[in-house]
Short mmCIF file of C-alpha atoms in Angstrom, two decimals:
data_model
loop_
_atom_site.label_atom_id
_atom_site.label_comp_id
_atom_site.label_asym_id
_atom_site.label_seq_id
_atom_site.Cartn_x
_atom_site.Cartn_y
_atom_site.Cartn_z
CA ARG A 1 102.66 22.86 104.30
CA ILE A 2 102.68 21.87 107.82
CA TYR A 3 103.85 18.39 107.09
CA ASP A 4 106.57 19.73 104.58
CA SER A 5 107.62 22.17 107.22
CA THR A 6 108.33 19.33 109.70
CA ARG A 7 110.64 17.63 107.44
CA ASP A 8 114.38 17.65 108.01
CA PHE A 9 115.94 20.85 106.29
CA ASP A 10 119.38 22.27 106.17
CA ASP A 11 119.07 25.75 107.48
CA SER A 12 122.85 26.55 107.15
CA ILE A 13 123.95 29.43 105.10
CA PRO A 14 127.37 30.18 103.58
CA HIS A 15 129.76 32.09 105.76
CA GLU A 16 130.52 35.72 104.77
CA SER A 17 134.15 34.65 104.01
CA GLU A 18 133.19 31.91 101.67
CA GLY A 19 132.98 32.28 97.98
CA LYS A 20 135.09 35.55 97.84
CA GLY A 21 137.03 34.71 94.69
CA GLY A 22 136.42 38.24 93.30
CA GLU A 23 136.78 38.80 89.54
CA GLU A 24 139.84 36.56 89.31
CA ASN A 25 137.96 33.36 90.58
CA PRO A 26 134.32 33.93 90.16
CA SER A 27 133.45 30.23 89.93
CA SER A 28 133.90 29.70 93.72
CA PHE A 29 131.08 32.20 94.39
CA PHE A 30 128.59 30.23 92.24
CA GLU A 31 129.64 26.93 93.66
CA VAL A 32 129.04 28.12 97.17
CA TYR A 33 125.81 30.14 96.82
CA ARG A 34 123.92 28.51 94.05
CA PRO A 35 123.03 25.32 96.15
CA ALA A 36 121.98 27.43 99.11
CA PHE A 37 119.59 29.66 97.03
CA GLN A 38 118.11 26.51 95.29
CA ARG A 39 117.60 24.82 98.67
CA ASN A 40 115.70 27.76 100.20
CA SER A 41 113.61 28.50 97.05
CA TRP A 42 111.58 25.47 98.26
CA PHE A 43 109.63 27.64 100.72
CA SER A 44 108.85 30.59 98.17
CA LYS A 45 105.29 31.58 97.80
CA ARG A 46 106.15 33.27 94.38
CA LYS A 47 106.93 31.25 91.49
CA PRO A 48 109.04 30.88 89.39
CA VAL A 49 112.06 31.78 91.36
CA PRO A 50 114.87 33.61 89.47
CA SER A 51 118.20 31.78 89.13
CA LEU A 52 121.55 33.01 90.31
CA GLY A 53 123.01 33.09 86.72
CA ASP A 54 126.63 33.40 85.88
CA MET A 55 129.26 36.20 85.08
CA ASP A 56 127.67 36.87 81.68
CA THR A 57 124.22 37.58 83.09
CA ASP A 58 122.94 41.20 82.46
CA MET A 59 123.02 43.46 85.53
CA PRO A 60 119.22 44.19 85.34
CA LYS A 61 118.62 40.50 85.80
CA VAL A 62 121.19 40.29 88.61
CA HIS A 63 119.41 43.30 90.41
CA ALA A 64 115.97 41.62 89.92
CA PHE A 65 117.41 38.43 91.54
CA TYR A 66 118.53 40.18 94.55
CA ASP A 67 115.40 42.29 94.90
CA PHE A 68 113.29 39.04 94.79
CA TRP A 69 115.35 37.63 97.70
CA LEU A 70 115.38 40.79 99.73
CA SER A 71 111.49 40.73 99.65
CA PHE A 72 111.37 36.88 100.02
CA GLN A 73 107.93 35.56 101.07
CA SER A 74 108.13 32.14 102.77
CA TRP A 75 105.29 29.75 103.48
CA ARG A 76 107.21 27.66 105.97
CA GLU A 77 105.10 26.85 109.11
CA PHE A 78 106.33 26.47 112.70
CA SER A 79 103.13 25.07 114.31
CA HIS A 80 104.88 21.82 115.22
CA LYS A 81 107.10 23.78 117.52
CA ASP A 82 104.09 25.03 119.70
CA GLU A 83 104.65 24.63 123.49
CA HIS A 84 101.05 24.14 124.42
CA LYS A 85 98.41 21.85 122.99
CA LEU A 86 94.97 23.34 122.57
CA ASP A 87 93.33 19.91 123.27
CA ASP A 88 94.64 19.89 126.85
CA ALA A 89 92.83 23.21 127.82
CA GLN A 90 90.22 22.90 130.44
CA THR A 91 88.35 26.15 129.99
CA ARG A 92 87.97 28.67 127.08
CA GLU A 93 90.16 31.29 128.88
CA GLU A 94 92.96 28.79 129.13
CA ARG A 95 92.63 27.81 125.49
CA ARG A 96 92.89 31.52 124.42
CA TRP A 97 95.98 31.98 126.61
CA MET A 98 97.54 28.95 124.91
CA GLU A 99 96.73 30.41 121.54
CA ARG A 100 98.45 33.67 122.38
CA GLU A 101 101.51 31.88 123.76
CA ASN A 102 101.81 29.68 120.65
CA LYS A 103 101.37 32.78 118.54
CA LYS A 104 104.22 34.48 120.20
CA LEU A 105 106.55 31.48 119.67
CA THR A 106 105.48 31.21 115.92
CA SER A 107 106.17 35.00 115.36
CA GLU A 108 109.71 34.61 116.85
CA GLN A 109 110.41 31.57 114.65
CA VAL A 110 109.24 33.60 111.64
CA LYS A 111 111.49 36.59 112.50
CA LYS A 112 114.51 34.15 112.94
CA GLU A 113 113.63 32.66 109.40
CA LYS A 114 113.62 36.16 107.75
CA LYS A 115 116.80 37.12 109.48
CA ARG A 116 118.44 33.97 108.28
CA ILE A 117 117.32 34.47 104.69
CA ARG A 118 118.47 38.26 104.74
CA LYS A 119 121.85 37.37 106.08
CA MET A 120 122.40 34.86 103.28
CA VAL A 121 121.42 37.49 100.68
CA ASN A 122 123.72 40.13 102.20
CA ASN A 123 126.66 37.66 102.28
CA ALA A 124 125.96 36.82 98.60
CA MET A 125 125.81 40.46 97.73
CA GLN A 126 129.12 41.18 99.32
CA SER A 127 130.84 38.24 97.54
CA ASP A 128 129.09 38.49 94.22
CA PRO A 129 131.81 39.25 91.50
CA ARG A 130 129.36 40.76 89.21
CA LEU A 131 128.42 43.44 91.78
CA ILE A 132 131.93 43.96 92.50
CA ARG A 133 132.74 44.60 88.84
CA ALA A 134 129.74 46.97 88.50
CA LYS A 135 130.95 48.99 91.58
CA ARG A 136 134.44 49.15 90.08
CA LEU A 137 133.13 50.32 86.75
CA ALA A 138 130.96 52.89 88.39
CA ARG A 139 133.79 54.10 90.53
CA GLU A 140 136.07 54.36 87.49
CA ALA A 141 133.35 56.15 85.48
CA LYS A 142 132.98 58.61 88.42
CA GLU A 143 136.72 59.12 88.68
CA ALA A 144 136.82 59.81 84.86
CA LYS A 145 134.10 62.23 85.11
CA LYS A 146 135.86 63.98 87.90
CA GLN A 147 139.07 64.01 85.94
CA ALA A 148 137.24 65.37 82.96
CA LYS A 149 135.66 68.03 84.98
CA LEU A 150 139.10 68.97 86.37
CA GLN A 151 140.57 69.09 83.00
CA ALA A 152 137.77 71.35 81.79
CA LYS A 153 138.24 73.61 84.72
CA LEU A 154 142.08 73.79 84.07
CA LYS A 155 141.34 74.41 80.50
CA ARG A 156 139.00 77.32 81.26
CA GLU A 157 141.43 78.75 83.66
CA ALA A 158 144.19 78.55 81.11
CA GLU A 159 141.93 80.22 78.45
CA ARG A 160 140.88 82.96 80.94
CA LYS A 161 144.38 83.62 81.79
CA ALA A 162 145.36 83.82 78.08
CA ILE A 163 142.51 86.17 77.39
CA GLU A 164 143.61 88.37 80.44
CA ASP A 165 147.17 88.48 79.18
CA ALA A 166 146.05 89.40 75.71
CA GLU A 167 143.86 92.11 77.14
CA ARG A 168 146.73 93.30 79.39
CA ARG A 169 149.23 93.37 76.34
CA GLU A 170 146.58 95.24 74.24
CA ARG A 171 146.13 97.68 77.04
CA GLU A 172 149.76 98.32 77.49
CA GLU A 173 150.03 98.73 73.73
CA GLN A 174 147.24 101.32 73.62
CA GLN A 175 148.90 103.12 76.61
CA ARG A 176 152.20 103.14 74.86
CA LYS A 177 150.56 104.48 71.63
CA GLU A 178 148.59 107.07 73.60
CA ALA A 179 151.72 108.15 75.40
CA GLU A 180 153.55 108.49 71.94
CA ARG A 181 150.64 110.39 70.55
CA LYS A 182 150.61 112.90 73.39
CA GLU A 183 154.35 113.28 73.12
CA GLU A 184 154.02 114.07 69.45
CA GLU A 185 151.20 116.41 70.00
CA LYS A 186 153.35 118.20 72.65
CA ARG A 187 156.42 118.43 70.22
CA THR A 188 154.03 119.73 67.51
CA ARG A 189 152.66 122.39 69.87
CA ASP A 190 156.06 123.39 71.00
CA ALA A 191 157.31 123.63 67.42
CA PHE A 192 154.04 125.68 66.48
CA LYS A 193 154.57 127.85 69.44
CA LYS A 194 158.23 128.45 68.54
CA LEU A 195 157.13 129.22 64.96
CA ARG A 196 154.54 131.74 66.13
CA LYS A 197 157.10 133.46 68.33
CA ARG A 198 159.59 133.70 65.50
CA PHE A 199 156.97 134.98 63.15
CA ARG A 200 155.71 137.62 65.53
CA HIS A 201 159.32 138.79 66.35
CA THR A 202 160.13 139.10 62.65
CA CYS A 203 157.07 140.90 61.70
CA LYS A 204 157.24 143.39 64.51
CA LYS A 205 160.99 144.05 64.60
CA GLU A 206 162.05 143.80 61.08
CA HIS A 207 159.00 144.85 59.17
CA GLY A 208 157.22 147.04 61.77
CA PHE A 209 153.66 145.42 61.54
CA SER A 210 151.21 146.13 64.18
CA LYS A 211 150.59 143.58 66.94
CA PHE A 212 146.81 143.36 66.17
CA ASP A 213 147.40 142.41 62.47
CA VAL A 214 150.10 139.91 63.39
CA ASP A 215 147.92 138.20 65.83
CA THR A 216 145.08 138.12 63.39
CA ILE A 217 147.06 136.29 60.79
CA VAL A 218 148.64 133.95 63.46
CA GLU A 219 145.21 133.00 64.90
CA ARG A 220 143.68 132.19 61.49
CA LEU A 221 146.57 130.12 60.00
CA GLY A 222 147.49 126.60 60.92
CA GLN A 223 151.03 125.30 61.38
CA GLU A 224 151.70 124.24 57.75
CA GLN A 225 150.16 127.42 56.32
CA LEU A 226 152.00 129.60 58.69
CA LYS A 227 155.28 127.80 58.10
CA GLN A 228 154.76 128.17 54.31
CA PHE A 229 153.76 131.88 54.59
CA PHE A 230 156.71 132.73 56.87
CA LYS A 231 159.13 130.93 54.45
CA ASP A 232 157.75 133.04 51.51
CA MET A 233 158.19 136.22 53.49
CA LEU A 234 161.78 135.38 54.39
CA GLY A 235 162.66 134.92 50.66
CA GLN A 236 161.33 138.44 49.74
CA ASP A 237 162.66 141.93 50.36
CA LYS A 238 160.88 144.27 52.74
CA ASP A 239 158.54 146.03 50.26
CA SER A 240 157.43 142.67 48.76
CA ALA A 241 157.11 141.11 52.15
CA ARG A 242 154.93 144.02 53.25
CA LEU A 243 152.70 143.74 50.15
CA THR A 244 152.47 139.90 50.78
CA PHE A 245 151.40 140.54 54.35
CA GLN A 246 148.79 143.07 53.40
CA GLN A 247 147.25 140.68 50.92
CA LYS A 248 147.17 137.93 53.43
CA LEU A 249 145.76 140.09 55.99
CA GLU A 250 142.93 141.14 53.67
CA GLU A 251 142.24 137.46 52.84
CA VAL A 252 142.10 136.65 56.58
CA GLU A 253 139.74 139.61 57.28
CA LYS A 254 137.52 138.64 54.38
CA GLU A 255 137.42 135.03 55.41
CA LYS A 256 136.63 136.13 58.99
CA LYS A 257 133.75 138.25 57.79
CA GLU A 258 132.40 135.44 55.74
CA ILE A 259 132.62 133.04 58.67
CA ALA A 260 130.89 135.49 60.86
CA ALA A 261 128.18 136.16 58.24
CA ALA A 262 127.71 132.44 57.71
CA ARG A 263 127.49 131.83 61.52
CA GLU A 264 125.00 134.76 61.77
CA ARG A 265 122.79 133.34 58.90
CA GLU A 266 122.88 129.93 60.62
CA GLN A 267 121.80 131.34 63.93
CA GLU A 268 119.02 133.41 62.30
CA GLU A 269 117.74 130.32 60.53
CA ARG A 270 117.81 128.36 63.78
CA ARG A 271 115.88 131.09 65.66
CA ALA A 272 113.34 131.43 62.68
CA ARG A 273 112.97 127.67 62.72
CA ALA A 274 112.48 127.66 66.52
CA ARG A 275 109.82 130.39 66.17
CA MET A 276 108.03 128.58 63.37
CA GLU A 277 108.05 125.22 65.45
CA GLU A 278 106.78 127.17 68.55
CA LYS A 279 104.01 128.76 66.51
CA MET A 280 102.97 125.36 64.97
CA ARG A 281 103.09 123.82 68.41
CA GLU A 282 100.84 126.52 69.85
CA GLU A 283 98.42 126.25 66.89
CA GLU A 284 98.34 122.48 67.54
CA GLU A 285 97.79 122.92 71.13
CA LYS A 286 94.98 125.46 70.58
CA LYS A 287 93.47 123.27 67.91
CA LYS A 288 93.64 120.23 70.22
CA ALA A 289 92.43 122.06 73.21
CA LYS A 290 89.40 123.75 71.58
CA TRP A 291 86.21 122.40 72.96
CA SER A 292 82.90 122.57 71.10
CA ASP A 293 79.57 123.49 72.50
CA ILE A 294 78.27 119.85 72.45
CA GLU A 295 81.34 118.61 74.31
CA LEU A 296 81.01 121.26 76.98
CA MET A 297 77.33 120.29 77.42
CA TRP A 298 78.13 116.51 77.80
CA LEU A 299 81.08 117.30 80.12
CA ALA A 300 78.79 119.37 82.53
CA LYS A 301 76.18 116.42 82.36
CA ALA A 302 78.95 113.92 82.96
CA ILE A 303 80.27 115.94 86.02
CA GLN A 304 76.70 115.88 87.49
CA LYS A 305 76.21 112.19 86.71
CA TYR A 306 79.63 111.20 88.32
CA PRO A 307 80.13 113.49 91.33
CA SER A 308 83.15 113.50 93.45
CA GLY A 309 83.84 110.25 95.33
CA CYS A 310 82.78 107.93 92.39
CA HIS A 311 85.13 105.16 91.52
CA ASN A 312 87.21 106.00 88.49
CA ARG A 313 85.45 109.20 88.25
CA TRP A 314 87.48 110.89 85.48
CA THR A 315 87.81 107.74 83.42
CA GLN A 316 83.91 107.53 83.32
CA VAL A 317 83.57 111.20 82.58
CA CYS A 318 86.16 110.84 79.68
CA ASN A 319 84.45 107.94 78.28
CA MET A 320 81.01 109.59 78.36
CA VAL A 321 82.32 112.71 76.55
CA ASN A 322 84.08 110.67 73.92
CA THR A 323 81.03 108.50 73.33
CA MET A 324 78.25 111.22 73.24
CA ALA A 325 80.14 114.10 71.74
CA LYS A 326 82.59 114.18 68.70
CA ASN A 327 85.92 116.15 68.81
CA PRO A 328 86.06 118.69 65.89
CA SER A 329 89.69 117.30 65.12
CA ASN A 330 88.43 113.70 65.34
CA ARG A 331 90.61 113.05 68.53
CA GLU A 332 89.49 111.58 71.70
CA ARG A 333 89.67 113.56 74.85
CA THR A 334 92.05 112.16 77.56
CA GLU A 335 91.51 112.41 81.28
CA LYS A 336 93.96 115.24 81.51
CA ASP A 337 91.98 117.25 79.05
CA VAL A 338 88.69 116.66 80.75
CA ILE A 339 90.40 117.65 84.26
CA LYS A 340 91.80 120.83 82.73
CA GLN A 341 88.57 121.95 81.10
CA THR A 342 86.67 121.05 84.35
CA ARG A 343 89.01 123.44 86.30
CA ILE A 344 88.46 126.16 83.54
CA MET A 345 84.67 125.80 83.98
CA ASN A 346 84.79 125.87 87.84
CA GLN A 347 86.92 129.01 87.67
CA ARG A 348 84.56 130.69 85.24
CA LYS A 349 81.69 129.59 87.44
CA LEU A 350 83.19 131.20 90.56
CA GLN A 351 83.91 134.32 88.56
CA THR A 352 80.52 134.80 87.12
CA GLY A 353 78.22 132.92 89.33
CA PHE A 354 76.62 130.78 86.78
CA SER A 355 76.79 126.95 86.65
CA ASN A 356 76.37 126.72 82.91
CA ALA A 357 79.37 128.95 82.23
CA TYR A 358 79.99 127.39 78.85
CA ASN A 359 76.65 128.77 77.38
CA LYS A 360 77.35 131.00 74.41
CA LYS A 361 74.29 133.19 75.04
CA LEU A 362 76.02 134.59 78.33
CA LYS A 363 77.64 137.97 77.71
CA PHE A 364 80.40 138.97 79.99
CA ALA A 365 80.81 142.57 80.94
CA ALA A 366 84.39 144.01 80.65
CA GLY A 367 84.51 145.65 84.02
CA ASP A 368 83.29 143.79 87.09
CA GLY A 369 82.61 140.43 85.44
CA THR A 370 78.86 140.77 85.66
CA VAL A 371 76.96 138.50 83.23
CA PHE A 372 73.85 139.76 81.41
CA GLU A 373 71.51 138.05 79.03
CA GLU A 374 69.36 139.90 76.55
CA LYS A 375 65.57 139.45 77.05
CA GLU A 376 63.18 139.95 74.23
CA SER A 377 60.50 142.59 74.55
CA ASN A 378 56.88 141.84 74.69
CA ALA A 379 55.22 142.79 71.40
CA GLY A 380 51.79 143.36 73.01
CA THR A 381 52.98 145.96 75.54
CA GLY A 382 55.55 147.57 73.21
CA ALA A 383 58.24 147.52 75.80
CA THR A 384 61.97 147.70 74.78
CA ALA A 385 64.61 145.06 75.50
CA THR A 386 65.98 145.05 78.98
CA ALA A 387 68.99 143.47 80.63
CA THR A 388 68.15 140.69 83.09
CA PRO A 389 71.19 139.85 85.19
CA THR A 390 70.52 136.10 85.22
CA THR A 391 69.56 133.29 82.93
CA THR A 392 66.25 131.44 82.90
CA LYS A 393 67.91 128.29 84.08
CA THR A 394 69.61 129.96 87.00
CA ALA A 395 66.42 131.79 87.98
CA SER A 396 64.42 128.63 88.05
CA LYS A 397 67.00 127.09 90.24
CA ALA A 398 66.74 129.91 92.63
CA ALA A 399 62.98 129.97 92.63
CA LYS A 400 62.78 126.12 93.09
CA ALA A 401 65.17 126.42 96.08
CA ALA A 402 62.93 129.09 97.72
CA GLU A 403 59.58 127.45 97.04
CA GLN A 404 60.24 123.88 97.84
CA PRO A 405 61.99 122.50 101.03
CA GLU A 406 65.03 120.20 100.75
CA LYS A 407 63.03 116.97 101.22
CA LYS A 408 60.50 117.79 98.44
CA ARG A 409 63.22 118.54 95.99
CA LYS A 410 64.63 115.03 96.39
CA LYS A 411 61.26 113.21 95.63
CA LYS A 412 60.46 111.56 92.37
CA LYS A 413 59.17 113.72 89.50
CA ARG A 414 55.58 114.08 89.18
CA THR A 415 53.50 114.69 86.13
CA LYS A 416 53.56 118.16 84.61
CA LYS A 417 50.06 119.10 85.41
CA THR A 418 50.42 118.09 89.20
CA LYS A 419 53.76 119.73 89.43
CA LYS A 420 52.56 123.00 88.06
CA SER A 421 49.54 123.34 90.37
CA THR A 422 51.58 122.41 93.36
CA GLU A 423 54.30 125.00 92.59
CA ALA A 424 51.61 127.65 92.07
CA GLU A 425 49.92 126.96 95.46
CA ALA A 426 53.26 126.87 97.20
CA ALA A 427 54.34 129.94 95.60
CA GLY A 428 51.13 131.83 96.82
CA SER A 429 51.32 130.56 100.38
CA THR A 430 54.98 131.32 100.57
CA GLU A 431 54.56 134.80 99.28
CA GLN A 432 51.69 135.66 101.72
CA GLN A 433 53.48 134.34 104.77
CA GLN A 434 56.78 136.24 103.73
CA GLN A 435 54.78 139.51 103.34
CA LYS A 436 53.26 139.22 106.65
CA GLU A 437 56.63 138.56 108.33
CA THR A 438 58.13 141.39 106.43
CA GLN A 439 55.48 143.82 107.72
CA LYS A 440 55.94 142.76 111.31
CA LYS A 441 59.75 143.24 111.06
CA GLU A 442 59.38 146.72 109.56
CA LYS A 443 57.13 147.86 112.33
CA HIS A 444 59.69 147.03 115.09
CA GLN A 445 62.94 147.94 113.11
CA PRO A 446 64.10 151.51 112.06
CA LYS A 447 64.37 152.36 108.43
CA SER A 448 67.67 151.72 106.80
CA THR A 449 69.72 154.60 105.78
CA THR A 450 71.90 152.84 103.34
CA THR A 451 71.17 153.31 99.58
CA THR A 452 70.27 150.23 97.64
CA THR A 453 70.98 149.67 94.07
CA THR A 454 68.89 147.83 91.48
CA GLU A 455 71.78 146.10 89.87
CA TRP A 456 72.82 142.69 91.09
CA THR A 457 76.28 141.41 90.31
CA ALA A 458 77.15 137.87 89.52
CA ILE A 459 78.63 137.40 93.11
CA GLN A 460 75.50 138.81 94.78
CA GLN A 461 73.25 136.70 92.58
CA GLN A 462 75.21 133.63 93.46
CA ALA A 463 75.20 134.43 97.31
CA LEU A 464 71.35 134.91 97.03
CA GLU A 465 70.81 131.54 95.38
CA GLN A 466 73.12 129.84 97.92
CA ALA A 467 71.27 131.59 100.83
CA LEU A 468 67.83 130.56 99.42
CA ARG A 469 68.97 126.89 99.16
CA THR A 470 70.55 126.61 102.61
CA THR A 471 68.43 128.80 104.83
CA PRO A 472 65.40 127.00 106.37
CA LYS A 473 62.03 128.46 106.71
CA GLY A 474 61.23 130.54 109.80
CA PRO A 475 60.48 134.13 111.06
CA GLU A 476 64.07 135.15 110.85
CA ARG A 477 64.77 133.56 107.33
CA TRP A 478 64.92 136.71 105.21
CA ASP A 479 67.10 138.55 107.86
CA GLN A 480 69.55 135.62 107.54
CA ILE A 481 69.44 135.60 103.74
CA ALA A 482 70.21 139.48 103.72
CA ALA A 483 73.18 138.91 106.10
CA LYS A 484 74.61 136.37 103.52
CA VAL A 485 74.27 138.72 100.51
CA PRO A 486 76.83 141.55 100.32
CA ASP A 487 75.76 145.17 100.07
CA LYS A 488 72.00 144.20 99.96
CA THR A 489 69.16 144.70 102.46
CA LYS A 490 66.25 142.52 103.34
CA LYS A 491 63.97 144.49 101.06
CA ASP A 492 66.37 144.08 98.11
CA CYS A 493 66.44 140.37 98.50
CA VAL A 494 62.62 140.05 98.83
CA ARG A 495 62.27 142.32 95.73
CA ARG A 496 64.80 140.13 93.72
CA PHE A 497 62.92 136.98 94.75
CA LYS A 498 59.64 138.25 93.58
CA GLU A 499 61.12 139.46 90.21
CA ILE A 500 62.58 136.02 89.61
CA ARG A 501 59.26 134.23 90.54
CA ALA A 502 57.27 136.58 88.31
CA ALA A 503 59.67 135.94 85.37
CA ILE A 504 59.27 132.22 85.83
CA MET A 505 55.38 132.29 86.03
CA SER A 506 55.13 134.46 82.97
CA GLN A 507 57.30 132.06 80.98
CA ARG A 508 55.32 129.10 82.21
CA GLY A 509 52.00 130.90 81.11
CA SER A 510 53.39 131.73 77.76
CA SER A 511 54.46 128.18 77.24
CA LYS A 512 50.97 126.82 77.80
#
């Protein structure tokens, strides 16, 4: 390649003004540029080199030809034009300097060669009649597309204008017809008004009928009916006209009564239907809102399992109730039903003081809202049934709150045997300590002059339970508890606690 690069070569390229015959004389372009491309194809690295072609060559091949020459890769060498000879170097540094200088000269020659090839290709592309023809066709197609778009726009504008004109004409026609209709109605009203006026004047002045009777007939008859009736009256004498008027008046009165009766019947039917629908709706609501004992039990358990602050609390409570308990009407409870029933239970709890307010065994007094549960008498002693103002479950809660401190109530469950012995010991020690404290306080305090009652209301029972849970142990404990229970002294509270504990211990002994 170095030897071939040193051979004489014609580096001339056609001028940009040469070969511009255009579409009229395309042969001049091929005569000028074909030899130039064939001559420079000698240095191409890629083979085969595409030919220039002629006027009938397809445009993809033409574009491929120019793409090849725009990215032309030449193997032509320019080492014979080096300024320095490496054999003349005295040292290694001098040899490297000569190499760098020769490399700079070679890169400049390569750039000039690429620039020469690129200029030849650009001149050819500007003068190629095939590209000129393709540009003209593309321009014509673009112009045709633009004209078609413009024509379509004009057509749409014309259609829109035609539609608007048709709508305007239709609107004007409707307005004209509406104006004619109103004018006709006005003429009809005026004529009817004049006819009424003439009829009233004739009946009052000539026949002497009362104004009320005349107005009754005028209001009930239409224009044509009144016109025909007036015409019949004018063709009769006074007696016949009076008789005809009386008959017409009776017909009108009878018709008015029938219409009024029909309207009354319709209103009564509507009211009856409304009452029936309201009654059915109330029955359906009652049937739907009725909660069974099993549902109430599972609702209370779900509320305890998912306290306030849980994520999606009411959704989980609703799912638990629907899963564990069945609705009597086979309908699932919604979150609104659960929330509503929970509010009812909480309100009942505040009124009665019992947490299990849904228990059917609870009996509510009619007066002050006190709750009592019947307690069976002991057969061995022969005692009669007495009213204990609390349930076993509520009493056990109060006793546990008094016997065990807060930390012990949060520990894990123990076995039944260990738990019973521990509670008995704790109860005994607690009772002894409380009796000693009570005796000491009674020595230093005067006797109370207030009268005490043996009955405990639900509010007082609830206050006692809350005080037993929240008041810590100490010498002043029962004084603080008595201060929190309304209308009860310290002795009453201690006596009530002992009664509850005795009832619990007797139940446990009987269960063994």
